[in-house]
Amino acid sequence: MAVTYPTGPNGARTIDVAVVGGGPVGAVLALLLADRGRQVVVIERWASPYPLPRAVHFDDETARILQACGIGPVLPVLSEEADTYEWRNGESVPLLRLRTTGMGRSGWPAANMFNQPDLEAELNAKLDEHPLIEIHRGYEVSDVTQGADEVRLTVRPTPGKPAARESDESARPASLQARFAVGCDGANSTVRDILNPPIEDHGFFFDWLIVDVALNTPRVFDPPNLQVCDPARPTTVVSGGPGRRRWEFMCLPGESLDALDEEARAWELLEPWDVGPENATMIRHAGYRFHARWATNWHSDRVFLAGDAAHQTPPFAGQGMCAGLRDAANLAWKLDHVLEHPEASHLLDTYDLERIPHAAAVVGVAMELGKIICVADPGEAAARDAAMAPLVVDGESTPVPPMPSLVDGLLAAGSSCAGELFVQGRVTIDGMTGLFDDLFGVGWRLVAAPDVTSAIPIDIATWFSSIGGRVVTIGPSRDVHDVDGTYAEWFADRGVQAALQRPDFYLFGTTSNADGVAALISELQQRLTGSTSGHAGEESVTNESI
Ligand SMILES: Cc1cc2nc3c(=O)[nH]c(=O)nc-3n(C[C@H](O)[C@H](O)[C@H](O)COP(=O)(O)OP(=O)(O)OC[C@H]3O[C@@H](n4cnc5c(N)ncnc54)[C@H](O)[C@@H]3O)c2cc1C
């Protein structure tokens, strides 16, 4: 497809958001923005999507974000639920047994194994069919400059792309003008290089060989996901999604990654697992070095970073892409809000405040896991085993700790649970049963037990609905039925009656009475607009599931 933007400084078309990079983070960001009615252009360097597997795990929060992009119905086909993730030493003695089964709070399985290209194919199909998204594959962004009201991007055909004719418009660099631009252009981000933010690099890196395999006949692996903490060759053995297995072998001190990254060597390393060319197909082998680092500033005026462009993590928590999709979910509704209400541009500062500490904490966890796994010294490994093995109790497993909450940003001051990720349960309304977001959509949602929403002052309710807010009262006597008791249990556990959920599913705050509901929405109004409605003495409205 030719790039057809008018290039003149006056008369140039200004789109809402330019997304640089069409990997999973850029694709999700584009879809979340376009679903809110924003016009988005995605510039992707390569003509066809990156075909080789990378991520194999996503969590329930990520699944909910993908649900918001319309991918929910295919997730059960694309992925398989992860069972226990066990860590053993070189003699097969258990060191840690993490329980990953069951539903997470976001209404999806807590851990899901998948093949990244399959997910990206689904996302790409959605990008292609969305009327508000233009995607230009085979073009790269080489420069980004900012004016007072817009960002200008220089877009050129990717060098090495089959040469276009001199006369071909698409062969010439073009300029694209947007209100905002987001660099979702991966670990070697051009946009990050242009913004040049400080980088916090923990210097924690190791080289690993990744081997993805499809077995000719299905086989049961017990445990299905295993970390072998053998100093002779730290190894990861996990599901690679339906029909696939993933092995990862650490490159030992003094060993060359290039020598390890050979097909014959990969088969050799698979031999002890009874996997060979006679019973399996190798999908890929690739050497790579992971890092633990992030930019300490993710935006400059109208240009933002998201995904691997902003942070890179060791793979051991399976969180790199998940963190990137959280960036997209966090940024999408904020850009949408500020496009509608330019005076609320201060909201965009909360992107860094909220996402950087969260992503840094996740990288920190992955790094701690890596320090246990990436041990090639036998003495150090023996000391580790002696400390960890006695803590494993037969037949018991440790639940995976929840992801951190938001600690700063657009959160109600002093409100309990502010910053916590809210639950998603199954609900029934008008005879239809489904996940909450499928029935009520994504946006600001005040989810409340009966009684506390019966008298929201009309001006507050009107302002709330002007930002897409909806009040959903859930309870036995109401139209919305809490099928599995998810909301009743959550409210009872926290001793609250209402929760104000942001469009990215984190809580602005909670309250336990009707006055608190009005105060919570007023505080949100104050934070977004700098003023509140003077509602004293005004009429009230009754809400149920509006
Ligand atoms: C071995 C391995 C295992 C992993 N396991 C997991 C896991 O289990 N769970 C998990 O959550 N994550 C995992 N990850 C991380 C995950 O794959 C990445 O975090 C994720 O792909 C990042 O997505 P992204 O969209 O930010 O970047 P990318 O997927 O890298 O996409 C960036 C895109 O930008 C394009 N681009 C670059 N520069 C330009 C430019 N100048 N102009 C236009 N386009 C450009 C690129 O072509 C690319 O398509 C793993 C990674 C690896 C390598």
PDB file of C-alpha atoms in Angstrom, residues 17 41 76 101 113 160 189 256 295 309 320 337 371 380 432 444 455 480:
ATOM      1  CA  VAL A  17      -2.377   8.921  16.734  1.00  0.00           C
ATOM      2  CA  VAL A  41      -1.999   5.109  11.362  1.00  0.00           C
ATOM      3  CA  PRO A  76      -9.294 -20.432  24.194  1.00  0.00           C
ATOM      4  CA  THR A 101      -3.904 -23.128  37.532  1.00  0.00           C
ATOM      5  CA  MET A 113       0.583 -20.724  27.085  1.00  0.00           C
ATOM      6  CA  GLY A 160      16.149  -3.536   1.430  1.00  0.00           C
ATOM      7  CA  SER A 189      13.427   1.542  19.101  1.00  0.00           C
ATOM      8  CA  SER A 256      29.962 -19.375  22.322  1.00  0.00           C
ATOM      9  CA  ALA A 295      13.734   4.039  30.172  1.00  0.00           C
ATOM     10  CA  ALA A 309      10.755   0.246  23.373  1.00  0.00           C
ATOM     11  CA  GLY A 320       7.549  -8.805  28.613  1.00  0.00           C
ATOM     12  CA  HIS A 337      -9.579  11.494  26.718  1.00  0.00           C
ATOM     13  CA  LYS A 371      19.304 -15.033  39.734  1.00  0.00           C
ATOM     14  CA  GLU A 380      26.539 -21.658  44.361  1.00  0.00           C
ATOM     15  CA  MET A 432     -27.729 -12.897  28.492  1.00  0.00           C
ATOM     16  CA  TRP A 444     -15.250   4.166  33.341  1.00  0.00           C
ATOM     17  CA  ALA A 455     -29.199   8.863  44.718  1.00  0.00           C
ATOM     18  CA  VAL A 480     -27.669  -7.497  36.746  1.00  0.00           C
TER      19      VAL A 480
END
